[in-house]
Amino acid sequence: MNVLILGGTTEASALANALAERRIPALFSYAGRVAIPKAQPLPTRVGGFGGVEGLAAFLADNRITHLVDATHPFAEQMSRNAIAAAKQSGIPCLALTRPPWAPQAGDRWQRVAGIEAAMVALSGPHERVLLAIGRQHLAAFAAQPQHHYLLRLVDRPDASLPLPHHSVVIDRGPFTLEGDLALLREHGIQRLVCKNSGGDGAVAKLTAARQLGLPVVMIERPALPSRHEVHSVKAVLAWLAHAPAPETERGV
Ligand code: NAP
């Protein structure tokens, strides 16, 4: 057995620990988006594979027998590539994800389908907005330059950001309710924009928004082709114990 974990999430790191503890042979892959990624207890590679063909070649070259896509629910391209490359290579593929967040009593969510729709939802007079969507898609919000944006990022941005009025806090979480209440109050935040990532590490901002009665523009997850998906490391271990071996290992 040789497992490839597509990482970049807390769940991927938890799985890496579990495989390392059990001495299950595995490799870990990062996209390379953050300057200093969390160290993993497994051999680790960094950078894109080169699309579906590149990933299929990597699977063959490294004799990968099981692929676990533990990327973020918004890493749509990587997840699509994982499904396609695993199918092409005849190896089993599993997604390890977190269930999405669901609104609770007191929440003031406006659910939108993507970044563009979130940007449109901000049409309106000046507000102070916590834009908690990471770094990649900030440019879309230049179309709503009237707002002051508070950005929470893992790395300090090197290039000048496309938003005329903004401030940046550098933090990679996990975040606490006390910390996020203080952040929203100190910056006078009037609205949040975030992705429906799910999980515990970043949920504090939603609890804080509920307590402060603030509206949230919630970007829902991209739709993916149907795939085998589980929500726990334990379920991945059970799958590894029972998933069919790839065609090459069965000698076909
Ligand atoms: P994406 O748009 O789906 O992926 C774009 C390309 O980046 C992929 O086609 C692939 O390049 C490369 N890539 C992505 N994840 C990779 C991995 N784990 N190992 C090797 N290559 C990878 O992904 P993204 O949204 O930019 O996310 C990049 C990474 O950040 C992922 O690991 C994800 O788990 C993490 N992350 C994303 C978010 C988010 O909101 N999107 C939030 C937190 C963490 P090739 O086609 O060349 O193989």
Short mmCIF file of C-alpha atoms and ligand atoms in Angstrom, two decimals:
data_model
loop_
_atom_site.label_atom_id
_atom_site.label_comp_id
_atom_site.label_asym_id
_atom_site.label_seq_id
_atom_site.Cartn_x
_atom_site.Cartn_y
_atom_site.Cartn_z
CA MET A 1 0.00 0.00 0.00
CA ASN A 2 1.17 3.56 -0.74
CA VAL A 3 -1.24 6.41 -0.02
CA LEU A 4 -1.14 9.91 -1.50
CA ILE A 5 -2.79 12.58 0.67
CA LEU A 6 -3.74 15.80 -1.08
CA GLY A 7 -3.45 18.23 1.79
CA GLY A 8 -3.73 21.78 2.91
CA THR A 9 -6.34 21.29 5.64
CA THR A 10 -6.50 20.37 9.32
CA GLU A 11 -8.13 17.08 8.34
CA ALA A 12 -5.26 16.22 5.99
CA SER A 13 -2.76 16.83 8.80
CA ALA A 14 -4.77 14.65 11.19
CA LEU A 15 -4.80 11.87 8.60
CA ALA A 16 -1.04 12.22 8.05
CA ASN A 17 -0.50 11.77 11.80
CA ALA A 18 -2.75 8.71 11.88
CA LEU A 19 -0.96 7.06 8.94
CA ALA A 20 2.49 7.89 10.34
CA GLU A 21 1.55 6.44 13.75
CA ARG A 22 0.41 3.22 12.08
CA ARG A 23 3.45 3.15 9.76
CA ILE A 24 1.21 3.03 6.71
CA PRO A 25 3.35 4.13 3.74
CA ALA A 26 2.13 7.48 2.46
CA LEU A 27 3.15 10.73 0.75
CA PHE A 28 1.75 14.17 1.51
CA SER A 29 1.17 16.86 -1.11
CA TYR A 30 0.85 20.63 -0.67
CA ALA A 31 -0.09 23.10 -3.40
CA GLY A 32 2.51 25.52 -2.07
CA ARG A 33 0.20 28.45 -1.38
CA VAL A 34 1.60 29.43 2.04
CA ALA A 35 5.19 30.45 2.74
CA ILE A 36 5.83 28.02 5.60
CA PRO A 37 3.44 25.08 5.44
CA LYS A 38 2.85 22.98 8.54
CA ALA A 39 5.49 20.24 8.78
CA GLN A 40 4.09 16.74 8.26
CA PRO A 41 5.25 13.39 9.69
CA LEU A 42 5.28 11.94 6.15
CA PRO A 43 7.47 12.50 3.09
CA THR A 44 6.12 15.73 1.62
CA ARG A 45 6.12 17.24 -1.86
CA VAL A 46 5.06 20.78 -2.77
CA GLY A 47 3.54 22.23 -5.96
CA GLY A 48 1.01 21.41 -8.67
CA PHE A 49 1.20 18.11 -10.56
CA GLY A 50 0.37 19.57 -13.96
CA GLY A 51 -3.33 18.84 -14.32
CA VAL A 52 -4.99 15.44 -14.61
CA GLU A 53 -2.22 14.01 -16.80
CA GLY A 54 0.49 15.20 -14.42
CA LEU A 55 -1.29 13.71 -11.41
CA ALA A 56 -1.88 10.41 -13.24
CA ALA A 57 1.85 10.28 -14.08
CA PHE A 58 2.74 11.04 -10.45
CA LEU A 59 0.46 8.24 -9.23
CA ALA A 60 2.15 5.78 -11.58
CA ASP A 61 5.74 6.97 -10.95
CA ASN A 62 5.28 6.74 -7.17
CA ARG A 63 3.29 3.50 -7.23
CA ILE A 64 0.42 5.11 -5.37
CA THR A 65 -2.27 2.57 -4.51
CA HIS A 66 -4.82 4.82 -2.73
CA LEU A 67 -5.59 8.51 -3.25
CA VAL A 68 -7.14 10.58 -0.44
CA ASP A 69 -8.32 14.03 -1.44
CA ALA A 70 -8.23 15.97 1.84
CA THR A 71 -8.10 19.40 0.20
CA HIS A 72 -10.31 22.30 1.22
CA PRO A 73 -13.93 22.11 -0.01
CA PHE A 74 -13.23 25.18 -2.19
CA ALA A 75 -10.19 23.59 -3.88
CA GLU A 76 -12.47 22.65 -6.75
CA GLN A 77 -9.91 22.15 -9.49
CA MET A 78 -7.71 19.86 -7.43
CA SER A 79 -10.71 17.75 -6.40
CA ARG A 80 -11.92 17.45 -10.00
CA ASN A 81 -8.40 16.45 -11.08
CA ALA A 82 -8.18 13.86 -8.30
CA ILE A 83 -11.42 12.19 -9.39
CA ALA A 84 -10.35 12.15 -13.05
CA ALA A 85 -6.74 11.00 -12.48
CA ALA A 86 -7.75 8.22 -10.08
CA LYS A 87 -10.31 6.97 -12.59
CA GLN A 88 -7.77 7.10 -15.41
CA SER A 89 -5.17 5.29 -13.26
CA GLY A 90 -7.56 2.66 -11.92
CA ILE A 91 -6.82 3.47 -8.27
CA PRO A 92 -9.43 4.02 -5.56
CA CYS A 93 -10.02 7.61 -4.47
CA LEU A 94 -11.68 8.94 -1.33
CA ALA A 95 -12.49 12.50 -0.25
CA LEU A 96 -11.98 13.48 3.40
CA THR A 97 -14.07 16.60 4.01
CA ARG A 98 -15.84 18.48 6.77
CA PRO A 99 -19.60 18.84 6.72
CA PRO A 100 -20.66 22.36 5.76
CA TRP A 101 -21.87 24.80 8.43
CA ALA A 102 -25.64 25.19 8.74
CA PRO A 103 -27.34 28.37 9.95
CA GLN A 104 -28.61 28.41 13.54
CA ALA A 105 -31.31 30.46 15.27
CA GLY A 106 -30.14 34.06 15.37
CA ASP A 107 -27.95 33.82 12.28
CA ARG A 108 -28.43 36.45 9.57
CA TRP A 109 -26.94 34.61 6.58
CA GLN A 110 -27.31 35.56 2.97
CA ARG A 111 -26.28 32.43 1.07
CA VAL A 112 -24.64 33.02 -2.30
CA ALA A 113 -23.29 30.68 -4.97
CA GLY A 114 -19.79 32.02 -5.48
CA ILE A 115 -17.27 34.85 -5.25
CA GLU A 116 -18.98 36.98 -7.92
CA ALA A 117 -22.35 36.66 -6.18
CA ALA A 118 -20.72 37.62 -2.87
CA MET A 119 -19.28 40.71 -4.50
CA VAL A 120 -22.71 41.65 -5.89
CA ALA A 121 -24.22 41.14 -2.42
CA LEU A 122 -22.00 43.99 -1.22
CA SER A 123 -23.61 46.54 -3.57
CA GLY A 124 -24.66 49.26 -1.18
CA PRO A 125 -23.26 52.08 0.88
CA HIS A 126 -19.95 52.02 2.76
CA GLU A 127 -19.56 49.35 5.41
CA ARG A 128 -16.71 47.85 7.38
CA VAL A 129 -16.52 44.26 6.10
CA LEU A 130 -14.56 41.25 7.37
CA LEU A 131 -13.58 39.56 4.10
CA ALA A 132 -12.51 36.13 5.34
CA ILE A 133 -12.01 34.34 2.02
CA GLY A 134 -8.24 33.94 1.87
CA ARG A 135 -6.00 35.75 -0.58
CA GLN A 136 -6.78 34.30 -4.01
CA HIS A 137 -10.04 36.02 -4.94
CA LEU A 138 -9.68 39.41 -3.31
CA ALA A 139 -9.46 41.23 -6.66
CA ALA A 140 -13.16 40.56 -7.35
CA PHE A 141 -14.04 42.91 -4.49
CA ALA A 142 -12.27 45.84 -6.16
CA ALA A 143 -15.64 46.23 -7.92
CA GLN A 144 -17.07 47.37 -4.54
CA PRO A 145 -14.39 49.91 -3.57
CA GLN A 146 -16.70 51.86 -1.22
CA HIS A 147 -16.14 49.44 1.68
CA HIS A 148 -13.34 49.16 4.17
CA TYR A 149 -12.20 45.52 4.10
CA LEU A 150 -10.58 43.74 7.01
CA LEU A 151 -8.57 40.82 5.63
CA ARG A 152 -7.36 37.90 7.70
CA LEU A 153 -4.52 36.14 5.90
CA VAL A 154 -1.96 33.42 6.65
CA ASP A 155 0.95 35.34 5.06
CA ARG A 156 1.52 39.09 4.80
CA PRO A 157 0.68 39.94 1.17
CA ASP A 158 3.73 41.03 -0.86
CA ALA A 159 2.04 42.85 -3.74
CA SER A 160 -0.20 45.84 -3.11
CA LEU A 161 -3.76 44.63 -2.66
CA PRO A 162 -6.39 45.72 -5.20
CA LEU A 163 -8.73 47.10 -2.50
CA PRO A 164 -8.41 50.85 -1.90
CA HIS A 165 -9.47 50.73 1.78
CA HIS A 166 -8.31 47.74 3.76
CA SER A 167 -6.43 46.52 6.80
CA VAL A 168 -4.76 43.15 7.26
CA VAL A 169 -4.41 40.84 10.24
CA ILE A 170 -2.04 37.90 9.93
CA ASP A 171 -3.25 34.74 11.64
CA ARG A 172 -3.68 31.13 10.58
CA GLY A 173 -6.05 29.97 13.32
CA PRO A 174 -7.61 28.00 14.83
CA PHE A 175 -9.62 31.01 16.03
CA THR A 176 -11.43 31.47 19.35
CA LEU A 177 -14.79 33.07 20.08
CA GLU A 178 -13.19 35.60 22.45
CA GLY A 179 -10.59 36.49 19.83
CA ASP A 180 -13.10 36.88 17.03
CA LEU A 181 -15.54 38.90 19.18
CA ALA A 182 -12.65 41.25 20.02
CA LEU A 183 -11.59 41.44 16.35
CA LEU A 184 -15.09 42.32 15.11
CA ARG A 185 -15.58 44.93 17.84
CA GLU A 186 -12.13 46.54 17.54
CA HIS A 187 -12.51 46.96 13.78
CA GLY A 188 -16.17 48.05 13.95
CA ILE A 189 -17.16 45.27 11.54
CA GLN A 190 -20.70 45.56 10.15
CA ARG A 191 -20.80 42.52 7.80
CA LEU A 192 -18.84 39.31 7.22
CA VAL A 193 -18.11 37.56 3.95
CA CYS A 194 -16.84 33.99 4.18
CA LYS A 195 -16.80 30.58 2.51
CA ASN A 196 -18.82 27.70 3.90
CA SER A 197 -15.68 25.79 4.83
CA GLY A 198 -17.18 23.88 7.76
CA GLY A 199 -15.15 22.50 10.68
CA ASP A 200 -14.20 23.91 14.05
CA GLY A 201 -11.09 25.97 13.31
CA ALA A 202 -12.83 28.93 11.68
CA VAL A 203 -16.38 28.68 13.05
CA ALA A 204 -15.76 31.23 15.84
CA LYS A 205 -16.37 34.18 13.50
CA LEU A 206 -19.90 32.89 12.82
CA THR A 207 -20.67 32.47 16.52
CA ALA A 208 -19.29 35.96 17.11
CA ALA A 209 -21.41 37.39 14.26
CA ARG A 210 -24.51 35.72 15.75
CA GLN A 211 -23.79 37.19 19.18
CA LEU A 212 -23.26 40.66 17.71
CA GLY A 213 -26.26 40.38 15.34
CA LEU A 214 -24.11 40.93 12.26
CA PRO A 215 -25.13 39.83 8.75
CA VAL A 216 -23.00 37.21 6.97
CA VAL A 217 -22.62 36.70 3.23
CA MET A 218 -22.02 32.93 3.11
CA ILE A 219 -20.43 31.57 -0.06
CA GLU A 220 -21.67 28.03 -0.61
CA ARG A 221 -19.43 25.21 -1.85
CA PRO A 222 -18.77 24.48 -5.50
CA ALA A 223 -20.59 21.43 -6.86
CA LEU A 224 -18.33 18.46 -7.67
CA PRO A 225 -18.93 15.22 -9.59
CA SER A 226 -20.26 12.48 -7.33
CA ARG A 227 -17.49 10.86 -5.29
CA HIS A 228 -16.94 8.71 -2.22
CA GLU A 229 -16.71 11.14 0.68
CA VAL A 230 -16.16 10.66 4.43
CA HIS A 231 -15.86 13.09 7.34
CA SER A 232 -13.41 11.41 9.73
CA VAL A 233 -9.91 9.99 9.85
CA LYS A 234 -11.40 6.83 11.33
CA ALA A 235 -13.54 6.39 8.21
CA VAL A 236 -10.47 6.84 5.98
CA LEU A 237 -8.63 4.14 7.95
CA ALA A 238 -11.60 1.80 7.55
CA TRP A 239 -11.67 2.55 3.81
CA LEU A 240 -7.93 1.85 3.49
CA ALA A 241 -8.46 -1.49 5.19
CA HIS A 242 -11.21 -2.47 2.78
CA ALA A 243 -10.83 -0.49 -0.46
CA PRO A 244 -10.10 -2.72 -3.44
CA ALA A 245 -6.45 -2.79 -4.51
CA PRO A 246 -5.69 -0.95 -7.74
CA GLU A 247 -5.84 -2.91 -10.96
CA THR A 248 -2.03 -3.14 -11.22
CA GLU A 249 -1.78 -4.76 -7.76
CA ARG A 250 -4.43 -7.30 -8.69
CA GLY A 251 -2.30 -8.23 -11.69
CA VAL A 252 -4.83 -7.20 -14.34
P1 NAP B 1 -7.50 24.59 -6.62
O1 NAP B 1 -7.89 25.92 -7.19
O2 NAP B 1 -8.49 23.51 -6.63
O3 NAP B 1 -6.21 24.05 -7.34
C1 NAP B 1 -5.50 24.73 -8.34
C2 NAP B 1 -4.28 23.92 -8.67
O4 NAP B 1 -3.37 23.94 -7.55
C3 NAP B 1 -4.56 22.44 -8.89
O5 NAP B 1 -5.06 22.20 -10.19
C4 NAP B 1 -3.20 21.86 -8.62
O6 NAP B 1 -2.31 22.15 -9.69
C5 NAP B 1 -2.71 22.68 -7.45
N1 NAP B 1 -3.05 22.07 -6.16
C6 NAP B 1 -4.10 22.33 -5.34
N2 NAP B 1 -4.04 21.60 -4.22
C7 NAP B 1 -2.90 20.85 -4.33
C8 NAP B 1 -2.26 19.92 -3.48
N3 NAP B 1 -2.76 19.59 -2.26
N4 NAP B 1 -1.11 19.34 -3.92
C9 NAP B 1 -0.58 19.67 -5.13
N5 NAP B 1 -1.14 20.56 -5.97
C10 NAP B 1 -2.27 21.15 -5.56
O7 NAP B 1 -6.95 24.78 -5.14
P2 NAP B 1 -6.87 26.10 -4.22
O8 NAP B 1 -8.25 26.51 -3.89
O9 NAP B 1 -5.92 27.04 -4.86
O10 NAP B 1 -6.23 25.46 -2.91
C11 NAP B 1 -4.84 25.23 -2.86
C12 NAP B 1 -4.49 24.55 -1.55
O11 NAP B 1 -4.88 25.37 -0.47
C13 NAP B 1 -5.16 23.21 -1.38
O12 NAP B 1 -4.20 22.32 -0.85
C14 NAP B 1 -6.28 23.48 -0.40
O13 NAP B 1 -6.54 22.36 0.44
C15 NAP B 1 -5.70 24.65 0.41
N6 NAP B 1 -6.74 25.55 0.92
C16 NAP B 1 -7.62 26.13 0.05
C17 NAP B 1 -8.59 26.98 0.55
C18 NAP B 1 -9.60 27.62 -0.36
O14 NAP B 1 -10.46 28.37 0.15
N7 NAP B 1 -9.60 27.36 -1.66
C19 NAP B 1 -8.64 27.24 1.92
C20 NAP B 1 -7.72 26.63 2.77
C21 NAP B 1 -6.78 25.78 2.26
P3 NAP B 1 -2.05 21.14 -10.90
O15 NAP B 1 -3.27 21.19 -11.77
O16 NAP B 1 -0.82 21.68 -11.56
O17 NAP B 1 -1.83 19.78 -10.31
#
